[in-house]
mmCIF file with all atom_site columns, C-alpha atoms in Angstrom:
data_model
loop_
_atom_site.group_PDB
_atom_site.id
_atom_site.type_symbol
_atom_site.label_atom_id
_atom_site.label_alt_id
_atom_site.label_comp_id
_atom_site.label_asym_id
_atom_site.label_entity_id
_atom_site.label_seq_id
_atom_site.pdbx_PDB_ins_code
_atom_site.Cartn_x
_atom_site.Cartn_y
_atom_site.Cartn_z
_atom_site.occupancy
_atom_site.B_iso_or_equiv
_atom_site.pdbx_formal_charge
_atom_site.auth_seq_id
_atom_site.auth_comp_id
_atom_site.auth_asym_id
_atom_site.auth_atom_id
_atom_site.pdbx_PDB_model_num
ATOM 1   C CA . ASN A 1 1   ? -92.088  -26.548 31.142 1.00 0.00 ? 1483 ASN A CA 1
ATOM 2   C CA . ASN A 1 2   ? -94.593  -24.110 30.401 1.00 0.00 ? 1484 ASN A CA 1
ATOM 3   C CA . ALA A 1 3   ? -97.602  -24.008 32.551 1.00 0.00 ? 1485 ALA A CA 1
ATOM 4   C CA . GLY A 1 4   ? -99.099  -21.371 34.488 1.00 0.00 ? 1486 GLY A CA 1
ATOM 5   C CA . ILE A 1 5   ? -102.255 -20.512 36.360 1.00 0.00 ? 1487 ILE A CA 1
ATOM 6   C CA . THR A 1 6   ? -102.913 -17.700 38.578 1.00 0.00 ? 1488 THR A CA 1
ATOM 7   C CA . LYS A 1 7   ? -105.440 -17.508 41.748 1.00 0.00 ? 1489 LYS A CA 1
ATOM 8   C CA . ASP A 1 8   ? -105.003 -14.134 42.860 1.00 0.00 ? 1490 ASP A CA 1
ATOM 9   C CA . ARG A 1 9   ? -105.876 -13.004 46.400 1.00 0.00 ? 1491 ARG A CA 1
ATOM 10  C CA . THR A 1 10  ? -103.925 -11.614 49.075 1.00 0.00 ? 1492 THR A CA 1
ATOM 11  C CA . LEU A 1 11  ? -102.640 -14.290 51.693 1.00 0.00 ? 1493 LEU A CA 1
ATOM 12  C CA . ALA A 1 12  ? -105.362 -13.140 54.525 1.00 0.00 ? 1494 ALA A CA 1
ATOM 13  C CA . LYS A 1 13  ? -107.975 -13.644 51.765 1.00 0.00 ? 1495 LYS A CA 1
ATOM 14  C CA . MET A 1 14  ? -106.415 -16.716 50.132 1.00 0.00 ? 1496 MET A CA 1
ATOM 15  C CA . THR A 1 15  ? -107.627 -20.202 50.717 1.00 0.00 ? 1497 THR A CA 1
ATOM 16  C CA . GLN A 1 16  ? -105.532 -23.294 50.947 1.00 0.00 ? 1498 GLN A CA 1
ATOM 17  C CA . GLU A 1 17  ? -107.428 -24.759 48.027 1.00 0.00 ? 1499 GLU A CA 1
ATOM 18  C CA . GLU A 1 18  ? -106.306 -21.705 45.905 1.00 0.00 ? 1500 GLU A CA 1
ATOM 19  C CA . TRP A 1 19  ? -102.531 -21.720 47.194 1.00 0.00 ? 1501 TRP A CA 1
ATOM 20  C CA . GLN A 1 20  ? -102.424 -25.567 46.501 1.00 0.00 ? 1502 GLN A CA 1
ATOM 21  C CA . LYS A 1 21  ? -104.193 -25.320 43.033 1.00 0.00 ? 1503 LYS A CA 1
ATOM 22  C CA . VAL A 1 22  ? -101.269 -22.929 41.945 1.00 0.00 ? 1504 VAL A CA 1
ATOM 23  C CA . ILE A 1 23  ? -98.359  -25.015 43.390 1.00 0.00 ? 1505 ILE A CA 1
ATOM 24  C CA . ASP A 1 24  ? -99.760  -28.113 41.929 1.00 0.00 ? 1506 ASP A CA 1
ATOM 25  C CA . VAL A 1 25  ? -99.989  -26.684 38.432 1.00 0.00 ? 1507 VAL A CA 1
ATOM 26  C CA . ASN A 1 26  ? -96.908  -24.068 38.180 1.00 0.00 ? 1508 ASN A CA 1
ATOM 27  C CA . LEU A 1 27  ? -94.447  -26.190 40.395 1.00 0.00 ? 1509 LEU A CA 1
ATOM 28  C CA . THR A 1 28  ? -95.280  -29.641 40.734 1.00 0.00 ? 1510 THR A CA 1
ATOM 29  C CA . GLY A 1 29  ? -96.221  -29.895 37.199 1.00 0.00 ? 1511 GLY A CA 1
ATOM 30  C CA . VAL A 1 30  ? -92.392  -28.963 36.147 1.00 0.00 ? 1512 VAL A CA 1
ATOM 31  C CA . PHE A 1 31  ? -91.564  -31.764 38.639 1.00 0.00 ? 1513 PHE A CA 1
ATOM 32  C CA . ASN A 1 32  ? -93.402  -34.001 37.101 1.00 0.00 ? 1514 ASN A CA 1
ATOM 33  C CA . CYS A 1 33  ? -92.928  -33.788 33.621 1.00 0.00 ? 1515 CYS A CA 1
ATOM 34  C CA . THR A 1 34  ? -88.757  -33.238 34.019 1.00 0.00 ? 1516 THR A CA 1
ATOM 35  C CA . LYS A 1 35  ? -89.175  -36.504 36.012 1.00 0.00 ? 1517 LYS A CA 1
ATOM 36  C CA . ALA A 1 36  ? -90.895  -38.276 33.440 1.00 0.00 ? 1518 ALA A CA 1
ATOM 37  C CA . ALA A 1 37  ? -88.764  -37.002 30.610 1.00 0.00 ? 1519 ALA A CA 1
ATOM 38  C CA . LEU A 1 38  ? -85.314  -37.210 32.549 1.00 0.00 ? 1520 LEU A CA 1
ATOM 39  C CA . PRO A 1 39  ? -83.858  -40.696 31.262 1.00 0.00 ? 1521 PRO A CA 1
ATOM 40  C CA . LEU A 1 40  ? -84.465  -39.325 27.725 1.00 0.00 ? 1522 LEU A CA 1
ATOM 41  C CA . ILE A 1 41  ? -83.108  -36.057 28.322 1.00 0.00 ? 1523 ILE A CA 1
ATOM 42  C CA . ILE A 1 42  ? -79.835  -37.402 29.558 1.00 0.00 ? 1524 ILE A CA 1
ATOM 43  C CA . GLN A 1 43  ? -79.379  -40.286 27.082 1.00 0.00 ? 1525 GLN A CA 1
ATOM 44  C CA . ASN A 1 44  ? -79.515  -37.328 24.510 1.00 0.00 ? 1526 ASN A CA 1
ATOM 45  C CA . GLN A 1 45  ? -77.960  -34.590 26.371 1.00 0.00 ? 1527 GLN A CA 1
ATOM 46  C CA . GLY A 1 46  ? -80.797  -32.786 25.688 1.00 0.00 ? 1528 GLY A CA 1
ATOM 47  C CA . LYS A 1 47  ? -81.897  -29.395 27.088 1.00 0.00 ? 1529 LYS A CA 1
ATOM 48  C CA . ILE A 1 48  ? -84.834  -28.188 29.578 1.00 0.00 ? 1530 ILE A CA 1
ATOM 49  C CA . ILE A 1 49  ? -86.267  -24.644 29.493 1.00 0.00 ? 1531 ILE A CA 1
ATOM 50  C CA . ASN A 1 50  ? -88.419  -23.563 32.088 1.00 0.00 ? 1532 ASN A CA 1
ATOM 51  C CA . ILE A 1 51  ? -90.656  -20.801 31.982 1.00 0.00 ? 1533 ILE A CA 1
ATOM 52  C CA . SER A 1 52  ? -90.818  -18.635 35.384 1.00 0.00 ? 1534 SER A CA 1
ATOM 53  C CA . SER A 1 53  ? -91.929  -15.125 35.648 1.00 0.00 ? 1535 SER A CA 1
ATOM 54  C CA . LEU A 1 54  ? -90.312  -11.739 36.684 1.00 0.00 ? 1536 LEU A CA 1
ATOM 55  C CA . VAL A 1 55  ? -92.739  -12.377 39.442 1.00 0.00 ? 1537 VAL A CA 1
ATOM 56  C CA . GLY A 1 56  ? -90.824  -15.081 40.812 1.00 0.00 ? 1538 GLY A CA 1
ATOM 57  C CA . LEU A 1 57  ? -87.983  -12.613 41.230 1.00 0.00 ? 1539 LEU A CA 1
ATOM 58  C CA . ARG A 1 58  ? -89.812  -9.621  42.706 1.00 0.00 ? 1540 ARG A CA 1
ATOM 59  C CA . GLY A 1 59  ? -92.948  -10.781 43.858 1.00 0.00 ? 1541 GLY A CA 1
ATOM 60  C CA . ASN A 1 60  ? -96.170  -9.089  43.149 1.00 0.00 ? 1542 ASN A CA 1
ATOM 61  C CA . PHE A 1 61  ? -99.038  -8.147  45.395 1.00 0.00 ? 1543 PHE A CA 1
ATOM 62  C CA . GLY A 1 62  ? -101.838 -10.569 45.704 1.00 0.00 ? 1544 GLY A CA 1
ATOM 63  C CA . GLN A 1 63  ? -99.746  -13.522 44.268 1.00 0.00 ? 1545 GLN A CA 1
ATOM 64  C CA . THR A 1 64  ? -97.860  -14.958 47.086 1.00 0.00 ? 1546 THR A CA 1
ATOM 65  C CA . ASN A 1 65  ? -98.686  -18.495 45.581 1.00 0.00 ? 1547 ASN A CA 1
ATOM 66  C CA . TYR A 1 66  ? -97.665  -17.704 41.847 1.00 0.00 ? 1548 TYR A CA 1
ATOM 67  C CA . ALA A 1 67  ? -94.568  -15.999 43.271 1.00 0.00 ? 1549 ALA A CA 1
ATOM 68  C CA . ALA A 1 68  ? -93.614  -19.082 45.385 1.00 0.00 ? 1550 ALA A CA 1
ATOM 69  C CA . THR A 1 69  ? -93.896  -21.075 42.100 1.00 0.00 ? 1551 THR A CA 1
ATOM 70  C CA . LYS A 1 70  ? -92.186  -19.187 39.983 1.00 0.00 ? 1552 LYS A CA 1
ATOM 71  C CA . ALA A 1 71  ? -89.451  -18.435 42.506 1.00 0.00 ? 1553 ALA A CA 1
ATOM 72  C CA . GLY A 1 72  ? -89.141  -22.154 42.844 1.00 0.00 ? 1554 GLY A CA 1
ATOM 73  C CA . ILE A 1 73  ? -88.969  -23.026 39.360 1.00 0.00 ? 1555 ILE A CA 1
ATOM 74  C CA . ILE A 1 74  ? -85.733  -20.917 39.567 1.00 0.00 ? 1556 ILE A CA 1
ATOM 75  C CA . GLY A 1 75  ? -84.588  -22.587 42.352 1.00 0.00 ? 1557 GLY A CA 1
ATOM 76  C CA . PHE A 1 76  ? -85.284  -25.955 40.529 1.00 0.00 ? 1558 PHE A CA 1
ATOM 77  C CA . THR A 1 77  ? -83.709  -24.753 37.263 1.00 0.00 ? 1559 THR A CA 1
ATOM 78  C CA . LYS A 1 78  ? -80.298  -23.706 39.346 1.00 0.00 ? 1560 LYS A CA 1
ATOM 79  C CA . SER A 1 79  ? -80.242  -27.157 41.464 1.00 0.00 ? 1561 SER A CA 1
ATOM 80  C CA . LEU A 1 80  ? -80.980  -29.123 38.471 1.00 0.00 ? 1562 LEU A CA 1
ATOM 81  C CA . SER A 1 81  ? -78.181  -27.624 36.244 1.00 0.00 ? 1563 SER A CA 1
ATOM 82  C CA . LYS A 1 82  ? -75.776  -28.574 38.900 1.00 0.00 ? 1564 LYS A CA 1
ATOM 83  C CA . GLU A 1 83  ? -76.966  -32.139 38.869 1.00 0.00 ? 1565 GLU A CA 1
ATOM 84  C CA . LEU A 1 84  ? -77.346  -32.477 35.162 1.00 0.00 ? 1566 LEU A CA 1
ATOM 85  C CA . GLY A 1 85  ? -74.498  -30.434 33.628 1.00 0.00 ? 1567 GLY A CA 1
ATOM 86  C CA . ARG A 1 86  ? -72.050  -33.440 34.005 1.00 0.00 ? 1568 ARG A CA 1
ATOM 87  C CA . PHE A 1 87  ? -74.436  -35.459 31.634 1.00 0.00 ? 1569 PHE A CA 1
ATOM 88  C CA . GLY A 1 88  ? -73.999  -32.391 29.134 1.00 0.00 ? 1570 GLY A CA 1
ATOM 89  C CA . VAL A 1 89  ? -77.445  -31.386 29.825 1.00 0.00 ? 1571 VAL A CA 1
ATOM 90  C CA . ASN A 1 90  ? -78.398  -27.680 29.981 1.00 0.00 ? 1572 ASN A CA 1
ATOM 91  C CA . VAL A 1 91  ? -81.044  -26.454 32.347 1.00 0.00 ? 1573 VAL A CA 1
ATOM 92  C CA . ASN A 1 92  ? -82.156  -22.838 31.995 1.00 0.00 ? 1574 ASN A CA 1
ATOM 93  C CA . ALA A 1 93  ? -85.179  -20.532 32.830 1.00 0.00 ? 1575 ALA A CA 1
ATOM 94  C CA . ILE A 1 94  ? -86.953  -17.774 30.935 1.00 0.00 ? 1576 ILE A CA 1
ATOM 95  C CA . ALA A 1 95  ? -88.527  -15.082 33.149 1.00 0.00 ? 1577 ALA A CA 1
ATOM 96  C CA . PRO A 1 96  ? -91.144  -13.220 31.265 1.00 0.00 ? 1578 PRO A CA 1
ATOM 97  C CA . GLY A 1 97  ? -92.321  -9.842  32.301 1.00 0.00 ? 1579 GLY A CA 1
ATOM 98  C CA . PHE A 1 98  ? -95.640  -8.900  30.663 1.00 0.00 ? 1580 PHE A CA 1
ATOM 99  C CA . ILE A 1 99  ? -96.711  -10.655 27.536 1.00 0.00 ? 1581 ILE A CA 1
ATOM 100 C CA . ASP A 1 100 ? -99.646  -9.646  25.627 1.00 0.00 ? 1582 ASP A CA 1
ATOM 101 C CA . THR A 1 101 ? -101.649 -13.181 26.378 1.00 0.00 ? 1583 THR A CA 1
ATOM 102 C CA . PRO A 1 102 ? -105.147 -14.158 27.769 1.00 0.00 ? 1584 PRO A CA 1
ATOM 103 C CA . LEU A 1 103 ? -103.158 -14.354 31.247 1.00 0.00 ? 1585 LEU A CA 1
ATOM 104 C CA . THR A 1 104 ? -102.858 -10.830 31.010 1.00 0.00 ? 1586 THR A CA 1
ATOM 105 C CA . ALA A 1 105 ? -105.959 -9.637  29.117 1.00 0.00 ? 1587 ALA A CA 1
ATOM 106 C CA . ASN A 1 106 ? -108.017 -9.058  31.941 1.00 0.00 ? 1588 ASN A CA 1
ATOM 107 C CA . LEU A 1 107 ? -105.605 -6.902  34.071 1.00 0.00 ? 1589 LEU A CA 1
ATOM 108 C CA . PRO A 1 108 ? -107.130 -3.272  34.613 1.00 0.00 ? 1590 PRO A CA 1
ATOM 109 C CA . GLU A 1 109 ? -106.232 -0.993  31.785 1.00 0.00 ? 1591 GLU A CA 1
ATOM 110 C CA . GLU A 1 110 ? -105.132 1.804   34.469 1.00 0.00 ? 1592 GLU A CA 1
ATOM 111 C CA . PHE A 1 111 ? -102.570 -1.052  35.494 1.00 0.00 ? 1593 PHE A CA 1
ATOM 112 C CA . LYS A 1 112 ? -101.572 -1.694  31.847 1.00 0.00 ? 1594 LYS A CA 1
ATOM 113 C CA . ILE A 1 113 ? -100.889 1.900   31.375 1.00 0.00 ? 1595 ILE A CA 1
ATOM 114 C CA . THR A 1 114 ? -98.403  1.953   34.596 1.00 0.00 ? 1596 THR A CA 1
ATOM 115 C CA . VAL A 1 115 ? -96.683  -1.064  33.584 1.00 0.00 ? 1597 VAL A CA 1
ATOM 116 C CA . LYS A 1 116 ? -95.832  0.003   30.380 1.00 0.00 ? 1598 LYS A CA 1
ATOM 117 C CA . LYS A 1 117 ? -94.314  3.611   31.599 1.00 0.00 ? 1599 LYS A CA 1
ATOM 118 C CA . LEU A 1 118 ? -91.804  1.419   34.006 1.00 0.00 ? 1600 LEU A CA 1
ATOM 119 C CA . THR A 1 119 ? -91.300  -0.568  31.082 1.00 0.00 ? 1601 THR A CA 1
ATOM 120 C CA . SER A 1 120 ? -88.176  0.673   29.287 1.00 0.00 ? 1602 SER A CA 1
ATOM 121 C CA . LEU A 1 121 ? -89.309  -0.269  25.968 1.00 0.00 ? 1603 LEU A CA 1
ATOM 122 C CA . GLY A 1 122 ? -93.197  0.978   26.605 1.00 0.00 ? 1604 GLY A CA 1
ATOM 123 C CA . ARG A 1 123 ? -94.815  -1.891  25.826 1.00 0.00 ? 1605 ARG A CA 1
ATOM 124 C CA . PHE A 1 124 ? -95.989  -5.349  26.825 1.00 0.00 ? 1606 PHE A CA 1
ATOM 125 C CA . GLY A 1 125 ? -94.532  -8.393  25.098 1.00 0.00 ? 1607 GLY A CA 1
ATOM 126 C CA . THR A 1 126 ? -95.667  -10.857 22.688 1.00 0.00 ? 1608 THR A CA 1
ATOM 127 C CA . PRO A 1 127 ? -95.450  -14.692 22.787 1.00 0.00 ? 1609 PRO A CA 1
ATOM 128 C CA . ASP A 1 128 ? -92.738  -14.461 19.840 1.00 0.00 ? 1610 ASP A CA 1
ATOM 129 C CA . ASP A 1 129 ? -90.485  -12.757 22.191 1.00 0.00 ? 1611 ASP A CA 1
ATOM 130 C CA . ILE A 1 130 ? -90.682  -15.559 24.565 1.00 0.00 ? 1612 ILE A CA 1
ATOM 131 C CA . ALA A 1 131 ? -90.415  -18.305 21.390 1.00 0.00 ? 1613 ALA A CA 1
ATOM 132 C CA . ASN A 1 132 ? -87.281  -16.819 20.228 1.00 0.00 ? 1614 ASN A CA 1
ATOM 133 C CA . VAL A 1 133 ? -85.388  -16.865 23.355 1.00 0.00 ? 1615 VAL A CA 1
ATOM 134 C CA . THR A 1 134 ? -86.740  -20.566 23.763 1.00 0.00 ? 1616 THR A CA 1
ATOM 135 C CA . VAL A 1 135 ? -85.559  -21.440 20.199 1.00 0.00 ? 1617 VAL A CA 1
ATOM 136 C CA . PHE A 1 136 ? -82.139  -19.572 21.237 1.00 0.00 ? 1618 PHE A CA 1
ATOM 137 C CA . LEU A 1 137 ? -81.945  -21.694 24.209 1.00 0.00 ? 1619 LEU A CA 1
ATOM 138 C CA . ALA A 1 138 ? -82.908  -25.099 22.578 1.00 0.00 ? 1620 ALA A CA 1
ATOM 139 C CA . SER A 1 139 ? -80.155  -24.513 19.884 1.00 0.00 ? 1621 SER A CA 1
ATOM 140 C CA . GLU A 1 140 ? -76.663  -25.385 19.909 1.00 0.00 ? 1622 GLU A CA 1
ATOM 141 C CA . GLU A 1 141 ? -75.582  -21.582 20.123 1.00 0.00 ? 1623 GLU A CA 1
ATOM 142 C CA . SER A 1 142 ? -76.516  -21.986 23.580 1.00 0.00 ? 1624 SER A CA 1
ATOM 143 C CA . SER A 1 143 ? -74.444  -24.899 24.740 1.00 0.00 ? 1625 SER A CA 1
ATOM 144 C CA . PHE A 1 144 ? -72.330  -22.985 27.507 1.00 0.00 ? 1626 PHE A CA 1
ATOM 145 C CA . ILE A 1 145 ? -75.315  -21.678 28.872 1.00 0.00 ? 1627 ILE A CA 1
ATOM 146 C CA . THR A 1 146 ? -76.671  -23.276 32.061 1.00 0.00 ? 1628 THR A CA 1
ATOM 147 C CA . GLY A 1 147 ? -78.320  -22.631 35.430 1.00 0.00 ? 1629 GLY A CA 1
ATOM 148 C CA . ALA A 1 148 ? -79.364  -19.028 33.725 1.00 0.00 ? 1630 ALA A CA 1
ATOM 149 C CA . VAL A 1 149 ? -82.433  -17.286 34.196 1.00 0.00 ? 1631 VAL A CA 1
ATOM 150 C CA . ILE A 1 150 ? -83.284  -14.797 31.145 1.00 0.00 ? 1632 ILE A CA 1
ATOM 151 C CA . ASN A 1 151 ? -85.439  -12.072 31.976 1.00 0.00 ? 1633 ASN A CA 1
ATOM 152 C CA . VAL A 1 152 ? -87.370  -11.232 28.658 1.00 0.00 ? 1634 VAL A CA 1
ATOM 153 C CA . ASP A 1 153 ? -89.293  -8.202  30.095 1.00 0.00 ? 1635 ASP A CA 1
ATOM 154 C CA . GLY A 1 154 ? -88.732  -5.007  27.880 1.00 0.00 ? 1636 GLY A CA 1
ATOM 155 C CA . GLY A 1 155 ? -86.346  -3.432  30.743 1.00 0.00 ? 1637 GLY A CA 1
ATOM 156 C CA . LEU A 1 156 ? -88.883  -3.735  33.145 1.00 0.00 ? 1638 LEU A CA 1
ATOM 157 C CA . MET A 1 157 ? -86.151  -5.075  36.101 1.00 0.00 ? 1639 MET A CA 1
ATOM 158 C CA . ILE A 1 158 ? -83.582  -2.458  35.384 1.00 0.00 ? 1640 ILE A CA 1
#
């Protein structure tokens, strides 16, 4: 499950519509897709990999709606892993840090420089960094990992 939009504003300036749109895409979308595929996932002892965000772990100014959805995905992942473990289904989440994508392309340059200074590896991640962890979680090598949230953040959270 990988969907994410932002409608960044402080809560004081955020409209109900901006709040709801982010909730609908980022969190309700995870529910809808997982629910629809659940019978096949259980039947095949599949794996569910949800994409969250570091913002779901630490918050971010002007992103109450986005943070709520990404924190919700973490709670969803942990709870669902408890429900589906008895069927041999693994449920995990990836919490990317700042990744070089269209979602981060329009961030102010000064902010990007600050984030890179705070990141142990001194750079933004790439989509391949996320893909590599996703491939691992989808493989048999991760068969004893469930309910986990894996930060892919270049050391930003340490």
